[in-house]
PDB file of N, CA and C in Angstrom:
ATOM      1  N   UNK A  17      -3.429 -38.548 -72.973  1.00  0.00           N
ATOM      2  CA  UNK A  17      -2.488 -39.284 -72.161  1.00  0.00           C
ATOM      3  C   UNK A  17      -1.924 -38.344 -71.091  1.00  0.00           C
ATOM      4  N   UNK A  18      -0.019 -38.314 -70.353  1.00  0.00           N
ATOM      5  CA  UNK A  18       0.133 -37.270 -69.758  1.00  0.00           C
ATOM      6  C   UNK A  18       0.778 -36.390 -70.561  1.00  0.00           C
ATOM      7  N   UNK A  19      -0.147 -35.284 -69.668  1.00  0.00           N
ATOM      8  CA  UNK A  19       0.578 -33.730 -70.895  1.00  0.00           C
ATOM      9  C   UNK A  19       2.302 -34.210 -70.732  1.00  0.00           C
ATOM     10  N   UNK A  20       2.502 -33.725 -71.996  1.00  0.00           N
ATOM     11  CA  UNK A  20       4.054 -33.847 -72.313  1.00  0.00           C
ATOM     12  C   UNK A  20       4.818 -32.503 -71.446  1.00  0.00           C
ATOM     13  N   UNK A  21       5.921 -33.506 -71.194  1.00  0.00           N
ATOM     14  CA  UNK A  21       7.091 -32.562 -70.141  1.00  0.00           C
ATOM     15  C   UNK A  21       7.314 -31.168 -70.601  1.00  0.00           C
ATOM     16  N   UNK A  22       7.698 -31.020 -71.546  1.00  0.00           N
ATOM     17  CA  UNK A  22       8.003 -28.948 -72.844  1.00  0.00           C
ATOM     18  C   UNK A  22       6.483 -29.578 -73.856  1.00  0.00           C
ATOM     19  N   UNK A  23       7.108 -28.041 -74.235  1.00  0.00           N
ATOM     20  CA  UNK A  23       6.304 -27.781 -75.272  1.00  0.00           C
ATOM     21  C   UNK A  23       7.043 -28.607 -76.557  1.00  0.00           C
ATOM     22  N   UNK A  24       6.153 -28.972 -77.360  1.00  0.00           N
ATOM     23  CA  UNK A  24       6.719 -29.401 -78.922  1.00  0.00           C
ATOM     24  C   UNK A  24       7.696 -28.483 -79.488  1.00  0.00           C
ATOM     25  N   UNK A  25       7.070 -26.979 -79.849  1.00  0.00           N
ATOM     26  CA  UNK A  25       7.251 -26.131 -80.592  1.00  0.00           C
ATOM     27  C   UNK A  25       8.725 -25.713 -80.058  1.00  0.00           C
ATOM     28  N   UNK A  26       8.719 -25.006 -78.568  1.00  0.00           N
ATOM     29  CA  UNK A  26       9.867 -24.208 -78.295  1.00  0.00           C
ATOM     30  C   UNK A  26      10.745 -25.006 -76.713  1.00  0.00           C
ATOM     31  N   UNK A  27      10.517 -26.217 -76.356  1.00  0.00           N
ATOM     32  CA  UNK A  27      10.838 -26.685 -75.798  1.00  0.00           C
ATOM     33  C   UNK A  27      10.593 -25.995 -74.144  1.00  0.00           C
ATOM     34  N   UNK A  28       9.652 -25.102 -73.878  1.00  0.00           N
ATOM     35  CA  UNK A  28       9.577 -24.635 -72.813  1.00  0.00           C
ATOM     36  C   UNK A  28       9.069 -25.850 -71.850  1.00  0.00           C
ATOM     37  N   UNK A  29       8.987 -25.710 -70.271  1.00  0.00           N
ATOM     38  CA  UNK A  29       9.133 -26.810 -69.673  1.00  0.00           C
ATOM     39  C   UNK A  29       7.822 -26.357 -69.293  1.00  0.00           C
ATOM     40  N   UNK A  30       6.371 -27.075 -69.359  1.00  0.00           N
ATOM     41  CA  UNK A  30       5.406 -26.849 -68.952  1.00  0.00           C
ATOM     42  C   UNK A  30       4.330 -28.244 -68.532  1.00  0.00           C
ATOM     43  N   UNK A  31       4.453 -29.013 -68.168  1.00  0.00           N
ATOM     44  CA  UNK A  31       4.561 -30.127 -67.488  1.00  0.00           C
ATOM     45  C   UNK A  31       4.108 -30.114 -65.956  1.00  0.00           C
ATOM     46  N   UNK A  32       4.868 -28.864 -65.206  1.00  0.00           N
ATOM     47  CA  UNK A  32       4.937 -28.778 -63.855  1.00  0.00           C
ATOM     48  C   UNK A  32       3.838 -27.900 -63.906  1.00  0.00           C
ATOM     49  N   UNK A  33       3.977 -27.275 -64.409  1.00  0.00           N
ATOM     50  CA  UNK A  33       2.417 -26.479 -64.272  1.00  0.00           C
ATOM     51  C   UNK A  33       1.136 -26.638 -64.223  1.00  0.00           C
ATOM     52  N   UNK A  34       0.998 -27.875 -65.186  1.00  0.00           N
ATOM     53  CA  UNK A  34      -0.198 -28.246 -65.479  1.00  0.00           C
ATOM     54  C   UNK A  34      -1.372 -28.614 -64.439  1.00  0.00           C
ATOM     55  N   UNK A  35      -1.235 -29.253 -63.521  1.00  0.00           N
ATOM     56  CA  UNK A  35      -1.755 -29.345 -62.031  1.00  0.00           C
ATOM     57  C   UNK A  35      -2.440 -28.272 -61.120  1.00  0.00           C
ATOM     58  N   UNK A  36      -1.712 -27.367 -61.232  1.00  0.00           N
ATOM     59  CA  UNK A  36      -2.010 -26.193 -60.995  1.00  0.00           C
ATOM     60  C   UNK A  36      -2.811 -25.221 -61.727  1.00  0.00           C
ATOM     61  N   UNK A  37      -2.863 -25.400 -62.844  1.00  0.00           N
ATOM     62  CA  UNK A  37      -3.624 -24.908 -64.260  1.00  0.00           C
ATOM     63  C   UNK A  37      -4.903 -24.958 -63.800  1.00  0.00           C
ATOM     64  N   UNK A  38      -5.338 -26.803 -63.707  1.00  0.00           N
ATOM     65  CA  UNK A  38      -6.479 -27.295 -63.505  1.00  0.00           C
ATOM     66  C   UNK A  38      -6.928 -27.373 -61.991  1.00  0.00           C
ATOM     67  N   UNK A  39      -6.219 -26.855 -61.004  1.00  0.00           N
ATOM     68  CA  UNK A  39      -6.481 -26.367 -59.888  1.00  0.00           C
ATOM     69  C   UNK A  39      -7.411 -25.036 -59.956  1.00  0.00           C
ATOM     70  N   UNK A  40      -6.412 -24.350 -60.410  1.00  0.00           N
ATOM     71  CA  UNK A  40      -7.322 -22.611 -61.153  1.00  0.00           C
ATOM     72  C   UNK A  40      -8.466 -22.639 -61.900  1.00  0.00           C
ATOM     73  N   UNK A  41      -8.501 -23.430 -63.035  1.00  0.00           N
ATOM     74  CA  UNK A  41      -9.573 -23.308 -64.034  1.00  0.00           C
ATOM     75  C   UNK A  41     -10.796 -23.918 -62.784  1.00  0.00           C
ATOM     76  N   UNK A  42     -10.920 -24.690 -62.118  1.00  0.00           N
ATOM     77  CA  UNK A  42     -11.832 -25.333 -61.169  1.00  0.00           C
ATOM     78  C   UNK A  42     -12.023 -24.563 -60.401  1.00  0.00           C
ATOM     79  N   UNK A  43     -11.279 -23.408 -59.837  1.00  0.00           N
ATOM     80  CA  UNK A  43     -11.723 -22.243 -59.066  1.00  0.00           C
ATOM     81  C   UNK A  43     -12.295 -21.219 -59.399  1.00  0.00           C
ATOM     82  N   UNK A  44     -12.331 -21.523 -60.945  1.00  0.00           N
ATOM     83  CA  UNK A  44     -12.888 -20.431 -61.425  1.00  0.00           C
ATOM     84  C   UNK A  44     -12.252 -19.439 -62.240  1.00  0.00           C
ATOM     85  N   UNK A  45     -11.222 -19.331 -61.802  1.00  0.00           N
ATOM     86  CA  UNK A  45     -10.550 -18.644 -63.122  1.00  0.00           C
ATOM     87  C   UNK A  45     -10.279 -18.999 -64.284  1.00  0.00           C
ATOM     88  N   UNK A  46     -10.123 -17.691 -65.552  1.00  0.00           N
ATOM     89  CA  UNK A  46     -10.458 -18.111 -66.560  1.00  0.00           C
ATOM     90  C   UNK A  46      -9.024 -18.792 -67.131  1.00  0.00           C
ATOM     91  N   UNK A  47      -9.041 -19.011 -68.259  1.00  0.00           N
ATOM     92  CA  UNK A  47      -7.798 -19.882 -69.265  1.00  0.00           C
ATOM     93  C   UNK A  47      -6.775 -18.758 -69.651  1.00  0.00           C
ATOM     94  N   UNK A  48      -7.082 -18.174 -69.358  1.00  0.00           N
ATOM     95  CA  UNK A  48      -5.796 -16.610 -69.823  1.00  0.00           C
ATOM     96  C   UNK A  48      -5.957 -16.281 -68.511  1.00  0.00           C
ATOM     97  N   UNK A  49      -6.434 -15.765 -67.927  1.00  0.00           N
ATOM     98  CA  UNK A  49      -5.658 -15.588 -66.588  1.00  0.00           C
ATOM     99  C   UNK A  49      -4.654 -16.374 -65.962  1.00  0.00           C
ATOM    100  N   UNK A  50      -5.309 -17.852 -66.027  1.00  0.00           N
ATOM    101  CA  UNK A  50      -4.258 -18.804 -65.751  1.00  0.00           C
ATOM    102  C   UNK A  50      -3.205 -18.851 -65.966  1.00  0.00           C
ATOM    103  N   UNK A  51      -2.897 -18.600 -67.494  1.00  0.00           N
ATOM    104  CA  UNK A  51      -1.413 -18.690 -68.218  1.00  0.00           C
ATOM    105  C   UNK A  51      -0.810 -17.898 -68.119  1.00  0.00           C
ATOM    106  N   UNK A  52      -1.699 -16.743 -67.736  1.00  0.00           N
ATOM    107  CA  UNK A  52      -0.601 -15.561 -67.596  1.00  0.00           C
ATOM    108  C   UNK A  52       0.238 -15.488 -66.606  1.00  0.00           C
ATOM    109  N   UNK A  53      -0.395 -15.913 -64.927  1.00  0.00           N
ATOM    110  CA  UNK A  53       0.309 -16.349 -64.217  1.00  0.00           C
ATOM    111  C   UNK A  53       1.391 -17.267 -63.954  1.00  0.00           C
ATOM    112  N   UNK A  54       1.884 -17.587 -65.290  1.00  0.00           N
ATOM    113  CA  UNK A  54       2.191 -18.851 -65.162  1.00  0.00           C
ATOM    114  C   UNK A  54       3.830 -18.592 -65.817  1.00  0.00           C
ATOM    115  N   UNK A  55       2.868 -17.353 -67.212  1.00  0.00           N
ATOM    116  CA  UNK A  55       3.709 -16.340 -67.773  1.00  0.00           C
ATOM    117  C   UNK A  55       4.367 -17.611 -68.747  1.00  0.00           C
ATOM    118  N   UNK A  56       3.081 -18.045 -69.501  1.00  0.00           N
ATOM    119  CA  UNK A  56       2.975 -18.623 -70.515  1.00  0.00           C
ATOM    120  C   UNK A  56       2.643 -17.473 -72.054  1.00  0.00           C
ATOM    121  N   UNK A  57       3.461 -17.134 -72.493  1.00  0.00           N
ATOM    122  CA  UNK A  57       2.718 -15.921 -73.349  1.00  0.00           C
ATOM    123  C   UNK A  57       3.076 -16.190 -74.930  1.00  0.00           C
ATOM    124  N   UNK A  58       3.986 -17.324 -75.078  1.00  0.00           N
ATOM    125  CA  UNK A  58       3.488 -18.076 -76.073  1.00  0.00           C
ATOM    126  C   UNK A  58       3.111 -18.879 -76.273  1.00  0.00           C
ATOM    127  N   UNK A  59       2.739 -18.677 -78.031  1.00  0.00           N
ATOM    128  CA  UNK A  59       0.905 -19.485 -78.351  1.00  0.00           C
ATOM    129  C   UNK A  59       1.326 -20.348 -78.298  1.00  0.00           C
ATOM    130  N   UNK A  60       2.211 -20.865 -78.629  1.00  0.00           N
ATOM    131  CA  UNK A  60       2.688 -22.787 -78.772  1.00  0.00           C
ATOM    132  C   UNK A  60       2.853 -23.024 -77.148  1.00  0.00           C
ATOM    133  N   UNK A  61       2.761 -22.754 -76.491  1.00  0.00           N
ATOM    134  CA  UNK A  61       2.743 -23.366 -74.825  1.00  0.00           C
ATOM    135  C   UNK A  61       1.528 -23.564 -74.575  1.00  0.00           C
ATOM    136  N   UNK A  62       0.582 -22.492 -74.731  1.00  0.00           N
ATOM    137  CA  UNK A  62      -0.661 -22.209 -74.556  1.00  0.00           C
ATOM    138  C   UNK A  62      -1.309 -23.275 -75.450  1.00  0.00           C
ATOM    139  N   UNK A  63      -1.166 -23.308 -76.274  1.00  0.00           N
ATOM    140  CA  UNK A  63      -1.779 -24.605 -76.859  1.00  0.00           C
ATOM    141  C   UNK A  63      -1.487 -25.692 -76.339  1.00  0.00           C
ATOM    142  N   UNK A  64      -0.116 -25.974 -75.870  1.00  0.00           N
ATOM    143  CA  UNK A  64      -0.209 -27.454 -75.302  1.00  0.00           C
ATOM    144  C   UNK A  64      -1.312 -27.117 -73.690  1.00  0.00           C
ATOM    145  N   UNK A  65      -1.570 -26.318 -72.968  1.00  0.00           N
ATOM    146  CA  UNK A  65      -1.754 -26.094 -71.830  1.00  0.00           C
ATOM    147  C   UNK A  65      -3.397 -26.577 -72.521  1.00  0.00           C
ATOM    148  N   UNK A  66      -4.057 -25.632 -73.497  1.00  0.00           N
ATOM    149  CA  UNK A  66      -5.556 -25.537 -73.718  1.00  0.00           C
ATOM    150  C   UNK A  66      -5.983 -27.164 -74.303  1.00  0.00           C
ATOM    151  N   UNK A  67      -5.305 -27.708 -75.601  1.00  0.00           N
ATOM    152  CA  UNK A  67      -5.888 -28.372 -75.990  1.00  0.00           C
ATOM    153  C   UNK A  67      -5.479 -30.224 -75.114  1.00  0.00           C
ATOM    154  N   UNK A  68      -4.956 -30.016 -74.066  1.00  0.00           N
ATOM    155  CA  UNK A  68      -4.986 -31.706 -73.583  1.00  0.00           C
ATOM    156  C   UNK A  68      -6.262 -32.138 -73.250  1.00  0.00           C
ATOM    157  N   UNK A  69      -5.946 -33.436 -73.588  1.00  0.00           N
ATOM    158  CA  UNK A  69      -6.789 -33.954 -72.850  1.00  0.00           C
ATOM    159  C   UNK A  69      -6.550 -35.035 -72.118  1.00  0.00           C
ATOM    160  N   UNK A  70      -6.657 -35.425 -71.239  1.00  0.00           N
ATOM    161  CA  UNK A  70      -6.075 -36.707 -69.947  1.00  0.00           C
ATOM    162  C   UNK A  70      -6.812 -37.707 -70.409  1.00  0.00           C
ATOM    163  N   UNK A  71      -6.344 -38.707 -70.728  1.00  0.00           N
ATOM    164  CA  UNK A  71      -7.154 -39.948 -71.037  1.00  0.00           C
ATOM    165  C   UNK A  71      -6.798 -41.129 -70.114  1.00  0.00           C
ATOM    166  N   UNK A  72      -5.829 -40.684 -69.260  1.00  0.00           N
ATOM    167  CA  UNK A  72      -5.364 -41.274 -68.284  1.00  0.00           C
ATOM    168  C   UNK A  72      -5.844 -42.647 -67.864  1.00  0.00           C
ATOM    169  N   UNK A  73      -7.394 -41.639 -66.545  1.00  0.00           N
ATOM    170  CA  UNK A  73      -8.378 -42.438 -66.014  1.00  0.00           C
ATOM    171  C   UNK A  73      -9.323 -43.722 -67.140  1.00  0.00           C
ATOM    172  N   UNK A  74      -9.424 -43.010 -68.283  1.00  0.00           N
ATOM    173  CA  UNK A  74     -10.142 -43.627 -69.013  1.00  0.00           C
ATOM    174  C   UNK A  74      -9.489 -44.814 -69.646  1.00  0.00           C
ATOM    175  N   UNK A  75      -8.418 -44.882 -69.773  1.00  0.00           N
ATOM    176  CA  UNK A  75      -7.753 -45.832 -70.030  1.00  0.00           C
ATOM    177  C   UNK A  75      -7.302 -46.896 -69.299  1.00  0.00           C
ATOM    178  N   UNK A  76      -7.267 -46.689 -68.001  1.00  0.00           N
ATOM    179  CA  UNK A  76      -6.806 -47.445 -67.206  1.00  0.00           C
ATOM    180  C   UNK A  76      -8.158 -48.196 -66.891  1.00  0.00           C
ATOM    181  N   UNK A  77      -9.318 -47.834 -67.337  1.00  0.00           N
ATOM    182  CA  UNK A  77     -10.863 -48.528 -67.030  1.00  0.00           C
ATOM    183  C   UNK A  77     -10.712 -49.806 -68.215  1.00  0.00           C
ATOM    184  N   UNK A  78      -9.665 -49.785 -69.184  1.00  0.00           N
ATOM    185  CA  UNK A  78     -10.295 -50.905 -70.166  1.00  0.00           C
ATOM    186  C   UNK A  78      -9.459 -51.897 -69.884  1.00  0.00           C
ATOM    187  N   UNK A  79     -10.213 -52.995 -70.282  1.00  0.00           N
ATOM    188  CA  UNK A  79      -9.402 -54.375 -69.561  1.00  0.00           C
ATOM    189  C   UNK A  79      -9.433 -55.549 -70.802  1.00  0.00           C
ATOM    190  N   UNK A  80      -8.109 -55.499 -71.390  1.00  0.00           N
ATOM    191  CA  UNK A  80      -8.879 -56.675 -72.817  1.00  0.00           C
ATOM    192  C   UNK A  80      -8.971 -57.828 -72.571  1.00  0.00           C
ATOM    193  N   UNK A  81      -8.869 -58.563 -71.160  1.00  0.00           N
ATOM    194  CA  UNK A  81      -9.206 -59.464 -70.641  1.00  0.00           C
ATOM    195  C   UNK A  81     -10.948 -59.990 -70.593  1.00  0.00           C
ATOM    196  N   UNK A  82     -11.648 -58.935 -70.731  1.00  0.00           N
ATOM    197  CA  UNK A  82     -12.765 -58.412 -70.567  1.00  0.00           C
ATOM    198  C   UNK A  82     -13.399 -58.674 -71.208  1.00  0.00           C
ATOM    199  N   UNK A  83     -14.430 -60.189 -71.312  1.00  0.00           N
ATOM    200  CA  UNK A  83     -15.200 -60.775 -72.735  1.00  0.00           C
ATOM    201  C   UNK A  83     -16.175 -60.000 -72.762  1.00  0.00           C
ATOM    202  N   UNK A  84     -16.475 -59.460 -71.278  1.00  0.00           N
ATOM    203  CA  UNK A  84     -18.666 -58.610 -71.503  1.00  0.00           C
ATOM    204  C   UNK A  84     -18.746 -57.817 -72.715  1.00  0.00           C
ATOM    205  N   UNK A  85     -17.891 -57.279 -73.420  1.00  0.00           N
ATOM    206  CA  UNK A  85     -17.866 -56.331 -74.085  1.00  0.00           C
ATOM    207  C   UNK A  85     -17.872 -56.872 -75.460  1.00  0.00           C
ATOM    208  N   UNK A  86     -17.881 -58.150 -76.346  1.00  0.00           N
ATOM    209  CA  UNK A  86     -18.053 -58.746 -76.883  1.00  0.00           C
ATOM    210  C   UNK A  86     -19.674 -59.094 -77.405  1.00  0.00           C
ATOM    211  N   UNK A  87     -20.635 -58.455 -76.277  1.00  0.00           N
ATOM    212  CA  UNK A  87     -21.538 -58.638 -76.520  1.00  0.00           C
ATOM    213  C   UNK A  87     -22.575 -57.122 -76.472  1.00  0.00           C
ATOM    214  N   UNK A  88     -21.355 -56.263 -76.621  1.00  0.00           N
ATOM    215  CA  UNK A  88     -21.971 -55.046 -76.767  1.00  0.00           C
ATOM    216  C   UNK A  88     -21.975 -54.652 -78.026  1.00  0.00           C
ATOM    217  N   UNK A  89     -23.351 -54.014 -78.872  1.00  0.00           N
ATOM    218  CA  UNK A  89     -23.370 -54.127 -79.915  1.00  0.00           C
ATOM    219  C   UNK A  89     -22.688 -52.819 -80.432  1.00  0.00           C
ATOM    220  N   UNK A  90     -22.355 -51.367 -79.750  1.00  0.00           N
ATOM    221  CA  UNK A  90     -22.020 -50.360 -79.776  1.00  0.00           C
ATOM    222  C   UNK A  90     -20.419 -50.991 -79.942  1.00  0.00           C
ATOM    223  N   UNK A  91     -19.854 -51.919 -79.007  1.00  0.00           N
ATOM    224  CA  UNK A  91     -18.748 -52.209 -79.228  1.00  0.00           C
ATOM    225  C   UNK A  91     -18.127 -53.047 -80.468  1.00  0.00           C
ATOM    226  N   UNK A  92     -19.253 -53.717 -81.015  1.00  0.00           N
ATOM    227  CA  UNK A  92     -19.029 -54.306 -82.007  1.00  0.00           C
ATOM    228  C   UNK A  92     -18.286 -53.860 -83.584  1.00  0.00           C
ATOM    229  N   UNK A  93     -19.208 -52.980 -83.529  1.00  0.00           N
ATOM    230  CA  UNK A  93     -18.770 -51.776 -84.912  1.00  0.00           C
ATOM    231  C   UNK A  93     -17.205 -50.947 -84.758  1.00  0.00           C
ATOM    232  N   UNK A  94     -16.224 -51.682 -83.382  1.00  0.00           N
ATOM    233  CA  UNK A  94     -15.515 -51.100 -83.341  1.00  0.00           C
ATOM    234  C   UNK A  94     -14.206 -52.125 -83.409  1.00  0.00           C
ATOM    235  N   UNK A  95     -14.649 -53.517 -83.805  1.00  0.00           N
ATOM    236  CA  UNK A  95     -13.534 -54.516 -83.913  1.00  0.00           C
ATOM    237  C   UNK A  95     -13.189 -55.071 -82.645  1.00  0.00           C
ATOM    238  N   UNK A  96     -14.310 -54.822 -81.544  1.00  0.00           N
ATOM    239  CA  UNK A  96     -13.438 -55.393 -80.043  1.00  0.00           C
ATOM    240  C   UNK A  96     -14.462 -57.196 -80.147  1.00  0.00           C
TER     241      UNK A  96
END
């Protein structure tokens, strides 16, 4: 979904960063370089930074209005 505003663990505010994270990692730099700049140096930040995942886009693609999918058999086994 969207990365959460702090961290769980220590309430640091890392939210604003995140954009920029994935600006860097796409340029090429690595995942610790990143954070360091960021001067993320604990693990509980760093974990929220490493393990998201945006499901954003993907979510906004499903439509339960949407009968075609009723006749997908991959979809079937999944209660839709």
């Amino acid at each position: 979904m969207i990365i959460p505003v702090r961290c769980f663990t220590c309430g640091n505010v890392i939210a604003d960063k995140y954009l920029i994270y994935l600006d860097m990692i796409a340029e090429g730099v690595s995942e610790e370089d990143a954070m360091n700049a960021f001067h993320l140096n604990r693990f509980c930040c760093r974990r929220m930074m490493l393990t998201h995942v945006d499901m954003t886009d993907l979510l906004l693609k499903f439509n339960p209005a949407d009968t075609s999918v009723l006749n997908d058999p991959v979809a079937a086994n999944f209660g839709y």
